[in-house]
Amino acid sequence: MSKQEWAKIVYGRSYHLDFRFITIPHDFSTQDLTWASQHILATTHRARKLPSNPRWSLFKNQSHCIVGVTCMVRDLIGQLGEELIEAMTKDDRGRPLYVFVGYVTQLNQGKYLLDIPAYTDKYLASFQSLYQEIEKIWLIKDYDRDSKKPLLSSYQSQTFAIENIIEHSTIEIVPQLNDQTKYPHKVFLWESSAEHNNQLWTATAKCLAATSVCLDTNSKQYPNSPFLNQTVAQLDSFKVKDRIVKAKQSPKNQNVRVSHSFSQIISNRAKEDLDATLQHAAKVAIASQELINNFSDWSNSESTSIKKISSPSNGNDDKNFGFKNKKSTPSSTDKDWF
């Protein structure tokens, strides 16, 4: 069987422009780009942990397989002169740059890969030439024509610095390897070690189902990552965790689940609003009753005062301060208050 042919894929930023796909295979559709970007962006989490700790990833679906590394640009082109490194590893604001560089192969002949770049930890020689894709557009600016349009790469034979030749075998190197046919809502975690990383790298390449692996994710687990398999530093033993999966629109059963969940949220919110309204109404009723009671007490006290003021003086002119009370009918007395 002939060897795989590989196309280039690069995600990063240039001197002036922000992160984007720099180079993609010529046959990539919008759906392919969405699938690839989900995995690539997941490898960039906690980018501050990337210096001297590149993250290797291998992920495949029904039509393509991508192998690549996410690392600091300085670690990728470290063999070049110091002058060039200083010029090509920082953006126009002086911030150190990181990048994803990788290769894509078509899976028309099957998902079992025969030859891939070998996992070599911090030795990134198989990927160094890919940074030339960024050098081509390094100084491009926003107003330049097609400034954000990715370059297109074609599939061709590649000679990797160190190649992992995989022998035909039906024996699983890592029996617990997770894939889409097993536990798509789980993530399998191993301790990050040279042994586990090599085993998982080879097992993922051999896997006949859609699957994915991210190596050297440092000390952080990513439950919302699309990767079904991960190696994590300082992990005591093999673990299986729930993976947080974002809702997808295509499968019918998932649409029902999402719709049901949304309806439940609306129902709960309506119940909360109704309870709040009833509590508010009760408080208003209590306050209104207290106001009515206070008004009644005030009216009774005022009525008593009015009677005292409007009652005859029984001939005591001194208490009337020289004024005589005028006798009037009850109706005229009410008019005196307005």
Coordinates of C-alpha atoms in Angstrom, one line a residue:
M1 CA 0.0 0.0 0.0
S2 CA 1.3 3.5 -0.9
K3 CA 2.1 6.0 1.7
Q4 CA -0.2 8.8 2.7
E5 CA 0.0 12.2 1.1
W6 CA -0.2 15.2 3.3
A7 CA -1.3 18.9 2.9
K8 CA -0.2 21.7 5.2
I9 CA -2.4 23.4 7.8
V10 CA -1.3 26.4 9.8
Y11 CA -3.3 28.5 12.4
G12 CA -1.6 31.5 13.9
R13 CA -1.2 35.2 13.5
S14 CA 1.2 37.4 11.5
Y15 CA 3.0 40.6 12.6
H16 CA -0.1 42.9 12.2
L17 CA -3.1 40.6 11.9
D18 CA -4.9 38.5 14.5
F19 CA -5.2 34.7 14.7
R20 CA -6.7 32.9 11.8
F21 CA -6.1 30.1 9.4
I22 CA -3.0 30.9 7.4
T23 CA -2.9 27.8 5.3
I24 CA -5.5 25.0 4.7
P25 CA -5.9 22.1 2.4
H26 CA -7.5 23.0 -0.9
D27 CA -10.4 20.5 -0.4
F28 CA -11.5 21.8 3.0
S29 CA -15.1 22.8 3.2
T30 CA -16.7 25.1 5.8
Q31 CA -17.7 22.0 7.8
D32 CA -14.1 20.7 7.7
L33 CA -12.8 24.1 8.9
T34 CA -15.3 24.1 11.8
W35 CA -14.2 20.6 12.8
A36 CA -10.6 21.4 12.6
S37 CA -10.9 24.8 14.4
Q38 CA -12.7 23.2 17.4
H39 CA -9.7 20.9 18.0
I40 CA -7.0 23.4 17.2
L41 CA -8.5 26.1 19.5
A42 CA -8.7 23.5 22.3
T43 CA -5.0 23.0 22.1
T44 CA -4.4 26.7 22.7
H45 CA -6.1 26.9 26.1
R46 CA -3.8 28.3 28.8
A47 CA -1.3 29.4 26.2
R48 CA 1.0 30.7 29.0
K49 CA 1.9 27.1 29.7
L50 CA 3.2 26.5 26.2
P51 CA 6.8 27.7 26.5
S52 CA 9.1 24.6 26.2
N53 CA 5.9 22.4 26.5
P54 CA 4.5 21.8 23.0
R55 CA 1.1 20.1 22.8
W56 CA 0.8 17.3 20.2
S57 CA -2.6 16.5 18.8
L58 CA -3.9 13.9 16.3
F59 CA -7.6 13.9 15.4
K60 CA -9.6 12.2 12.6
N61 CA -13.1 12.1 11.4
Q62 CA -14.7 10.2 8.5
S63 CA -12.7 12.0 5.7
H64 CA -9.5 13.5 7.1
C65 CA -6.8 13.1 9.8
I66 CA -4.8 16.0 11.2
V67 CA -1.5 15.7 13.1
G68 CA 0.2 18.7 14.5
V69 CA 1.7 20.6 17.4
T70 CA 0.7 23.8 19.2
C71 CA 3.8 25.6 20.6
M72 CA 5.6 28.9 21.0
V73 CA 7.0 30.1 17.7
R74 CA 10.4 30.5 19.4
D75 CA 10.4 26.8 20.3
L76 CA 9.5 25.9 16.7
I77 CA 12.2 27.9 14.9
G78 CA 14.8 27.8 17.7
Q79 CA 17.5 26.5 15.3
L80 CA 17.5 29.8 13.3
G81 CA 19.6 32.8 14.1
E82 CA 18.8 34.9 17.2
E83 CA 18.2 38.0 15.0
L84 CA 15.5 36.2 12.9
I85 CA 14.0 34.7 16.0
E86 CA 13.5 38.2 17.6
A87 CA 12.0 39.5 14.3
M88 CA 9.6 36.6 13.7
T89 CA 8.4 35.5 17.2
K90 CA 6.6 38.6 18.3
D91 CA 3.7 40.7 17.0
D92 CA 3.5 44.4 16.4
R93 CA 2.9 45.0 20.1
G94 CA 5.8 42.9 21.2
R95 CA 3.8 39.9 22.4
P96 CA 5.3 36.4 22.1
L97 CA 3.5 34.3 19.5
Y98 CA 2.3 30.8 19.6
V99 CA 1.1 28.7 16.6
F100 CA -0.5 25.5 15.5
V101 CA 1.3 23.8 12.6
G102 CA 0.3 20.4 11.2
Y103 CA -0.4 18.1 8.3
V104 CA -3.7 16.7 6.9
T105 CA -4.2 13.5 5.0
Q106 CA -7.3 12.2 3.3
L107 CA -8.8 9.0 4.6
N108 CA -10.2 7.7 1.3
Q109 CA -8.3 4.4 1.6
G110 CA -9.3 3.9 5.2
K111 CA -8.6 5.3 8.7
Y112 CA -5.6 3.1 9.4
L113 CA -2.5 5.3 9.0
L114 CA 0.8 3.7 8.0
D115 CA 3.2 6.6 8.4
I116 CA 2.9 9.7 10.5
P117 CA 5.4 12.1 12.1
A118 CA 6.7 10.4 15.2
Y119 CA 5.9 11.8 18.6
T120 CA 9.2 13.4 19.7
D121 CA 8.2 15.6 22.6
K122 CA 10.1 18.9 22.4
Y123 CA 11.9 18.0 19.2
L124 CA 9.8 19.6 16.5
A125 CA 12.0 19.2 13.4
S126 CA 9.2 17.6 11.4
F127 CA 7.1 20.8 11.7
Q128 CA 9.7 23.5 11.4
S129 CA 9.3 24.0 7.7
L130 CA 5.6 24.8 8.1
Y131 CA 6.4 28.2 9.7
Q132 CA 7.4 29.3 6.2
E133 CA 3.7 29.6 5.5
I134 CA 3.5 32.5 8.0
E135 CA 6.7 34.0 6.6
K136 CA 4.9 34.4 3.2
I137 CA 2.3 36.8 4.7
W138 CA 4.3 38.0 7.8
L139 CA 3.9 41.8 7.0
I140 CA 0.5 41.7 5.4
K141 CA -1.9 44.4 6.6
D142 CA -5.7 44.6 7.0
Y143 CA -6.2 46.8 3.9
D144 CA -4.1 44.5 1.6
R145 CA -6.1 42.4 -0.9
D146 CA -7.3 39.1 0.5
S147 CA -5.4 39.8 3.7
K148 CA -7.4 37.2 5.7
K149 CA -7.9 34.7 3.0
P150 CA -6.0 31.5 3.8
L151 CA -3.4 30.0 1.4
L152 CA -4.3 26.7 -0.2
S153 CA -2.1 23.6 0.1
S154 CA -2.1 20.4 -2.0
Y155 CA -1.6 16.8 -0.9
Q156 CA 1.9 15.4 -1.6
S157 CA 4.4 13.1 -0.2
Q158 CA 6.2 14.3 2.9
T159 CA 9.5 13.3 4.4
F160 CA 9.4 13.8 8.1
A161 CA 12.5 14.2 10.3
I162 CA 11.5 11.1 12.2
E163 CA 8.7 9.0 10.9
N164 CA 6.6 6.6 12.9
I165 CA 6.1 3.5 10.7
I166 CA 3.1 1.6 11.9
E167 CA 2.9 -2.1 11.3
H168 CA -0.3 -3.7 10.3
S169 CA -1.8 -5.3 13.4
T170 CA -5.3 -5.7 14.9
I171 CA -3.9 -5.7 18.4
E172 CA -4.8 -2.5 20.3
I173 CA -1.7 -0.9 21.8
V174 CA -3.8 0.9 24.3
P175 CA -7.1 -1.1 24.8
Q176 CA -8.8 1.8 26.6
L177 CA -8.4 4.2 23.7
N178 CA -11.7 6.1 23.4
D179 CA -13.4 6.8 20.1
Q180 CA -16.7 8.0 18.8
T181 CA -18.2 4.5 18.8
K182 CA -17.4 3.9 22.4
Y183 CA -17.9 6.8 24.8
P184 CA -18.3 10.1 22.9
H185 CA -19.4 11.9 26.1
K186 CA -16.4 10.8 28.1
V187 CA -12.8 11.8 28.1
F188 CA -10.1 9.3 28.9
L189 CA -7.1 10.7 30.9
W190 CA -3.6 9.3 31.3
E191 CA -0.5 10.5 33.1
S192 CA 1.6 12.5 30.7
S193 CA 4.7 10.4 30.1
A194 CA 6.9 9.4 27.2
E195 CA 5.5 5.9 27.3
H196 CA 1.8 6.8 27.4
N197 CA 2.3 9.6 24.8
N198 CA 3.9 7.2 22.3
Q199 CA 1.4 4.5 22.9
L200 CA -1.6 6.9 22.4
W201 CA 0.0 8.6 19.4
T202 CA 0.4 5.2 17.6
A203 CA -3.0 3.8 18.8
T204 CA -4.9 6.9 17.5
A205 CA -3.2 6.6 14.1
K206 CA -4.2 2.9 14.0
C207 CA -7.8 3.5 15.2
L208 CA -10.4 2.6 12.6
A209 CA -13.1 4.9 14.1
A210 CA -13.2 8.7 14.4
T211 CA -11.2 9.7 17.5
S212 CA -8.8 12.3 18.9
V213 CA -5.9 12.7 21.3
C214 CA -4.1 15.7 22.8
L215 CA -0.8 15.0 24.5
D216 CA 0.9 17.1 27.2
T217 CA -2.0 19.2 28.4
N218 CA 0.1 20.1 31.4
S219 CA -1.7 19.9 34.8
K220 CA -5.1 21.1 33.5
Q221 CA -8.0 18.8 32.4
Y222 CA -10.3 20.1 29.7
P223 CA -13.7 18.6 30.2
N224 CA -15.2 20.8 27.5
S225 CA -12.5 19.9 25.0
P226 CA -13.4 17.9 21.8
F227 CA -10.5 15.5 22.5
L228 CA -11.6 12.1 23.6
N229 CA -8.2 11.2 24.9
Q230 CA -5.7 13.4 26.8
T231 CA -2.5 13.0 28.8
V232 CA -2.2 15.2 31.8
A233 CA 0.8 16.0 33.9
Q234 CA 0.8 15.0 37.6
L235 CA -2.1 12.5 37.2
D236 CA -1.9 9.6 39.6
S237 CA -3.8 7.0 37.6
F238 CA -6.0 6.4 34.5
K239 CA -9.3 8.2 34.9
V240 CA -12.5 8.6 32.9
K241 CA -14.3 11.9 33.2
D242 CA -17.6 13.3 31.8
R243 CA -17.0 15.5 28.8
I244 CA -19.0 18.6 28.4
V245 CA -20.4 18.5 24.9
K246 CA -21.9 21.5 23.2
A247 CA -25.3 21.0 21.7
K248 CA -25.3 20.1 18.0
Q249 CA -28.1 20.9 15.6
S250 CA -28.0 17.9 13.2
P251 CA -28.9 14.7 15.1
K252 CA -32.7 14.5 15.6
N253 CA -32.5 13.0 19.1
Q254 CA -30.1 15.8 20.2
N255 CA -32.5 18.4 18.9
V256 CA -35.3 16.9 21.1
R257 CA -32.9 16.9 24.1
V258 CA -31.9 20.5 23.5
S259 CA -35.5 21.6 22.9
H260 CA -36.6 19.8 26.1
S261 CA -33.8 21.4 28.0
F262 CA -34.7 24.9 26.7
S263 CA -38.4 24.3 27.6
Q264 CA -37.4 23.3 31.1
I265 CA -35.4 26.5 31.5
I266 CA -38.3 28.6 30.3
S267 CA -40.7 26.7 32.7
N268 CA -38.3 27.2 35.6
R269 CA -37.9 30.9 34.8
A270 CA -41.7 31.4 34.6
K271 CA -42.2 29.7 37.9
E272 CA -39.5 31.9 39.5
D273 CA -41.1 35.0 38.1
L274 CA -44.6 33.9 39.3
D275 CA -43.3 33.2 42.8
A276 CA -41.6 36.6 42.9
T277 CA -44.9 38.3 41.7
L278 CA -47.0 36.6 44.3
Q279 CA -44.5 37.5 47.0
H280 CA -44.5 41.1 45.9
A281 CA -48.4 41.1 45.7
A282 CA -48.5 39.8 49.3
K283 CA -46.2 42.5 50.5
V284 CA -48.3 45.2 48.8
A285 CA -51.5 43.8 50.3
I286 CA -49.9 43.9 53.8
A287 CA -48.6 47.4 53.3
S288 CA -52.0 48.5 51.9
Q289 CA -53.9 47.1 54.9
E290 CA -51.4 48.8 57.3
L291 CA -52.0 52.1 55.4
I292 CA -55.8 51.7 55.7
N293 CA -55.6 51.0 59.4
N294 CA -53.3 54.0 60.0
F295 CA -55.6 56.2 58.0
S296 CA -58.6 55.0 60.0
D297 CA -56.8 55.7 63.2
W298 CA -55.7 59.1 61.9
S299 CA -59.3 59.9 60.8
N300 CA -60.8 58.9 64.1
S301 CA -58.3 61.0 66.0
E302 CA -58.8 64.0 63.8
S303 CA -62.5 63.7 64.0
T304 CA -62.3 63.8 67.8
S305 CA -60.1 66.9 67.6
I306 CA -62.5 68.6 65.2
K307 CA -65.4 68.0 67.5
K308 CA -63.5 69.5 70.4
I309 CA -62.5 72.6 68.4
S310 CA -66.0 73.1 66.9
S311 CA -68.0 72.5 70.2
P312 CA -69.5 75.6 72.0
S313 CA -67.4 77.2 74.8
N314 CA -70.3 77.2 77.3
G315 CA -70.0 80.9 77.7
N316 CA -66.2 80.9 78.4
D317 CA -65.1 83.9 76.2
D318 CA -61.5 83.9 77.5
K319 CA -60.8 80.5 76.0
N320 CA -62.1 81.8 72.6
F321 CA -59.5 84.6 72.6
G322 CA -62.2 87.3 72.1
F323 CA -64.0 85.5 69.3
K324 CA -67.4 84.1 69.5
N325 CA -68.3 80.7 68.1
K326 CA -70.8 80.8 65.4
K327 CA -73.6 78.4 65.5
S328 CA -74.0 76.5 62.3
T329 CA -75.6 73.4 60.8
P330 CA -73.5 70.2 60.4
S331 CA -73.3 70.9 56.7
S332 CA -71.8 74.4 57.2
T333 CA -69.3 72.9 59.7
D334 CA -67.9 70.5 57.1
K335 CA -67.4 73.4 54.7
D336 CA -65.3 75.3 57.3
W337 CA -62.5 72.7 56.8
F338 CA -61.9 73.4 53.1

